[in-house]
mmCIF file of C-alpha atoms in Angstrom:
data_model
loop_
_atom_site.group_PDB
_atom_site.id
_atom_site.type_symbol
_atom_site.label_atom_id
_atom_site.label_comp_id
_atom_site.label_asym_id
_atom_site.label_seq_id
_atom_site.Cartn_x
_atom_site.Cartn_y
_atom_site.Cartn_z
ATOM 1 C CA MET A 1 -36.593 -44.459 -111.651
ATOM 2 C CA ASP A 2 -36.385 -46.971 -108.828
ATOM 3 C CA GLU A 3 -37.988 -46.486 -105.416
ATOM 4 C CA GLU A 4 -34.715 -46.225 -103.486
ATOM 5 C CA TYR A 5 -33.457 -43.360 -105.634
ATOM 6 C CA HIS A 6 -36.346 -41.033 -104.947
ATOM 7 C CA GLN A 7 -37.163 -42.013 -101.368
ATOM 8 C CA ALA A 8 -35.501 -38.794 -100.205
ATOM 9 C CA ILE A 9 -38.240 -36.778 -101.920
ATOM 10 C CA ARG A 10 -41.132 -37.215 -99.549
ATOM 11 C CA ASP A 11 -44.312 -35.254 -99.002
ATOM 12 C CA ASN A 12 -43.146 -34.318 -95.521
ATOM 13 C CA SER A 13 -39.670 -33.187 -96.659
ATOM 14 C CA PRO A 14 -38.982 -29.511 -96.006
ATOM 15 C CA PHE A 15 -39.767 -27.330 -99.008
ATOM 16 C CA ILE A 16 -36.221 -25.991 -99.008
ATOM 17 C CA ALA A 17 -34.904 -29.567 -99.358
ATOM 18 C CA TRP A 18 -36.833 -29.904 -102.619
ATOM 19 C CA ILE A 19 -35.403 -26.600 -103.885
ATOM 20 C CA HIS A 20 -31.911 -27.705 -102.863
ATOM 21 C CA ASN A 21 -32.384 -31.042 -104.638
ATOM 22 C CA ILE A 22 -33.512 -29.314 -107.838
ATOM 23 C CA SER A 23 -30.516 -26.984 -107.687
ATOM 24 C CA LEU A 24 -28.017 -29.785 -107.067
ATOM 25 C CA ASN A 25 -29.411 -31.937 -109.858
ATOM 26 C CA GLN A 26 -29.324 -29.029 -112.288
ATOM 27 C CA GLN A 27 -25.722 -28.318 -111.286
ATOM 28 C CA LYS A 28 -24.754 -31.971 -111.798
ATOM 29 C CA TYR A 29 -26.412 -31.984 -115.217
ATOM 30 C CA MET A 30 -24.680 -28.774 -116.264
ATOM 31 C CA LYS A 31 -21.356 -30.051 -114.990
ATOM 32 C CA THR A 32 -21.597 -33.052 -117.325
ATOM 33 C CA LYS A 33 -22.281 -30.723 -120.257
ATOM 34 C CA PHE A 34 -19.374 -28.406 -119.425
ATOM 35 C CA SER A 35 -16.986 -30.924 -117.846
ATOM 36 C CA LYS A 36 -13.976 -29.657 -119.816
ATOM 37 C CA LEU A 37 -14.312 -26.231 -118.192
ATOM 38 C CA ASP A 38 -14.143 -27.579 -114.609
ATOM 39 C CA LEU A 39 -16.503 -24.869 -113.351
ATOM 40 C CA GLY A 40 -19.162 -26.778 -111.449
ATOM 41 C CA HIS A 41 -21.653 -24.389 -109.951
ATOM 42 C CA ASP A 42 -19.164 -21.495 -110.157
ATOM 43 C CA VAL A 43 -20.735 -20.701 -113.516
ATOM 44 C CA ARG A 44 -23.535 -19.003 -111.565
ATOM 45 C CA TYR A 45 -21.053 -16.279 -110.559
ATOM 46 C CA ILE A 46 -20.054 -15.748 -114.190
ATOM 47 C CA MET A 47 -23.741 -15.462 -115.102
ATOM 48 C CA TYR A 48 -24.384 -12.927 -112.338
ATOM 49 C CA ILE A 49 -21.392 -10.836 -113.410
ATOM 50 C CA TYR A 50 -22.485 -11.079 -117.050
ATOM 51 C CA ASP A 51 -25.986 -9.863 -116.142
ATOM 52 C CA ASN A 52 -24.708 -7.165 -113.768
ATOM 53 C CA PRO A 53 -21.714 -5.412 -115.371
ATOM 54 C CA ASN A 54 -19.454 -3.544 -112.947
ATOM 55 C CA CYS A 55 -20.909 -5.395 -109.958
ATOM 56 C CA SER A 56 -18.774 -5.826 -106.851
ATOM 57 C CA GLN A 57 -17.582 -8.697 -104.714
ATOM 58 C CA ASP A 58 -20.041 -7.503 -102.056
ATOM 59 C CA ASP A 59 -22.885 -7.906 -104.560
ATOM 60 C CA LEU A 60 -21.916 -11.562 -104.965
ATOM 61 C CA VAL A 61 -21.638 -12.045 -101.194
ATOM 62 C CA ASN A 62 -25.169 -10.676 -100.764
ATOM 63 C CA MET A 63 -26.676 -12.596 -103.672
ATOM 64 C CA PHE A 64 -25.194 -16.007 -102.938
ATOM 65 C CA GLY A 65 -24.819 -15.872 -99.159
ATOM 66 C CA GLN A 66 -21.145 -16.828 -99.294
ATOM 67 C CA SER A 67 -18.354 -15.364 -97.175
ATOM 68 C CA LYS A 68 -16.144 -12.628 -98.590
ATOM 69 C CA GLY A 69 -13.168 -14.991 -98.405
ATOM 70 C CA ASN A 70 -14.954 -17.741 -100.313
ATOM 71 C CA ILE A 71 -16.139 -15.323 -102.994
ATOM 72 C CA ALA A 72 -12.611 -13.886 -103.323
ATOM 73 C CA LYS A 73 -11.208 -17.391 -103.842
ATOM 74 C CA ILE A 74 -13.845 -18.186 -106.497
ATOM 75 C CA LEU A 75 -13.219 -14.879 -108.275
ATOM 76 C CA ARG A 76 -9.472 -15.552 -108.398
ATOM 77 C CA LYS A 77 -10.183 -18.957 -109.966
ATOM 78 C CA LEU A 78 -12.564 -17.463 -112.554
ATOM 79 C CA GLU A 79 -10.095 -14.692 -113.315
ATOM 80 C CA ASP A 80 -7.221 -17.187 -113.691
ATOM 81 C CA LYS A 81 -9.367 -19.211 -116.124
ATOM 82 C CA GLY A 82 -10.077 -16.064 -118.150
ATOM 83 C CA PHE A 83 -13.852 -15.799 -117.593
ATOM 84 C CA ILE A 84 -13.912 -12.551 -115.614
ATOM 85 C CA GLU A 85 -11.778 -9.503 -115.008
ATOM 86 C CA ARG A 86 -11.497 -7.147 -112.075
ATOM 87 C CA GLN A 87 -10.967 -3.439 -112.519
ATOM 88 C CA THR A 88 -10.398 -0.927 -109.754
ATOM 89 C CA ASN A 89 -13.525 1.102 -109.078
ATOM 90 C CA PRO A 90 -12.608 4.745 -109.789
ATOM 91 C CA GLU A 91 -15.123 5.901 -107.153
ATOM 92 C CA ASN A 92 -13.650 3.651 -104.437
ATOM 93 C CA ARG A 93 -10.105 2.497 -105.142
ATOM 94 C CA ARG A 94 -10.357 -0.245 -102.477
ATOM 95 C CA LYS A 95 -13.110 -2.020 -104.419
ATOM 96 C CA TYR A 96 -13.222 -3.778 -107.757
ATOM 97 C CA MET A 97 -15.746 -3.744 -110.557
ATOM 98 C CA LEU A 98 -16.319 -7.204 -112.010
ATOM 99 C CA ASN A 99 -16.997 -7.932 -115.668
ATOM 100 C CA THR A 100 -16.971 -10.944 -117.929
ATOM 101 C CA THR A 101 -14.267 -11.280 -120.549
ATOM 102 C CA ASP A 102 -14.896 -12.315 -124.154
ATOM 103 C CA LYS A 103 -14.496 -15.926 -122.964
ATOM 104 C CA GLY A 104 -17.180 -15.336 -120.307
ATOM 105 C CA HIS A 105 -19.435 -13.652 -122.872
ATOM 106 C CA GLU A 106 -19.188 -16.726 -125.098
ATOM 107 C CA LEU A 107 -19.991 -19.131 -122.249
ATOM 108 C CA VAL A 108 -23.182 -17.538 -120.904
ATOM 109 C CA PRO A 109 -25.458 -18.011 -123.961
ATOM 110 C CA LYS A 110 -24.295 -21.637 -124.306
ATOM 111 C CA PHE A 111 -24.940 -22.251 -120.626
ATOM 112 C CA ARG A 112 -28.372 -20.637 -120.818
ATOM 113 C CA LYS A 113 -29.330 -22.754 -123.812
ATOM 114 C CA ILE A 114 -28.425 -26.007 -122.069
ATOM 115 C CA SER A 115 -30.002 -24.796 -118.823
ATOM 116 C CA LYS A 116 -33.253 -24.121 -120.700
ATOM 117 C CA GLU A 117 -33.084 -27.605 -122.204
ATOM 118 C CA TRP A 118 -32.671 -29.041 -118.681
ATOM 119 C CA GLU A 119 -35.698 -27.050 -117.485
ATOM 120 C CA MET A 120 -37.806 -28.429 -120.311
ATOM 121 C CA GLU A 121 -36.617 -32.002 -119.624
ATOM 122 C CA VAL A 122 -37.572 -31.804 -115.936
ATOM 123 C CA GLY A 123 -40.909 -30.151 -116.656
ATOM 124 C CA ILE A 124 -40.314 -26.453 -116.003
ATOM 125 C CA THR A 125 -42.252 -24.619 -118.694
ATOM 126 C CA ASP A 126 -43.024 -21.048 -119.695
ATOM 127 C CA GLU A 127 -46.414 -21.521 -118.039
ATOM 128 C CA ASP A 128 -44.636 -21.700 -114.660
ATOM 129 C CA ILE A 129 -44.103 -17.928 -114.642
ATOM 130 C CA GLU A 130 -46.210 -17.416 -111.498
ATOM 131 C CA LEU A 131 -44.312 -20.169 -109.693
ATOM 132 C CA LYS A 132 -41.000 -18.586 -110.724
ATOM 133 C CA LYS A 133 -42.173 -15.177 -109.502
ATOM 134 C CA ARG A 134 -43.239 -16.657 -106.162
ATOM 135 C CA ILE A 135 -39.935 -18.496 -105.643
ATOM 136 C CA LYS A 136 -38.035 -15.289 -106.506
ATOM 137 C CA GLU A 137 -40.170 -13.426 -103.970
ATOM 138 C CA ILE A 138 -39.347 -16.044 -101.320
ATOM 139 C CA ALA A 139 -35.627 -15.743 -102.157
ATOM 140 C CA LEU A 140 -35.774 -11.945 -101.818
ATOM 141 C CA ASN A 141 -37.659 -12.207 -98.523
ATOM 142 C CA GLY A 142 -34.977 -14.565 -97.244
ATOM 143 C CA MET A 143 -32.254 -12.086 -98.188
ATOM 144 C CA LYS A 144 -34.120 -9.248 -96.454
ATOM 145 C CA LEU A 145 -34.585 -11.352 -93.335
ATOM 146 C CA ILE A 146 -30.823 -11.934 -93.114
ATOM 147 C CA GLU A 147 -30.065 -8.231 -93.689
ATOM 148 C CA GLU A 148 -32.489 -7.202 -90.951
ATOM 149 C CA GLY A 149 -31.229 -9.877 -88.525
#
């Protein structure tokens, strides 16, 4: 890798910039592997819905820090492409429960497999469990800070 390419990654760069860089590069890699699906990073919403059956749009807003309008637009796109479905919540008819379709169920294991391959290629190993726990803790603290603000 040439010097110009990685000049942006400096010792004095903010920690969050490194995390953002890792996330963007992983998204770019995954996009090349799933280019025919034209999902980009929207696959993360499918994964969340897959892992959290009957979740709501508000759950996605809270998890990903996106506006309700932006999440609604993404959900419409994913629904139109056949990856998710919305069902009226019987306990609150103004809200929807989100679930993956068969097409979404097929995508997630494939995505996870390639994502794991990417992690191995960039040097994220099973031994990094403490690092993963700490980054998750930081993410949760950030969400709490916003909620309390």
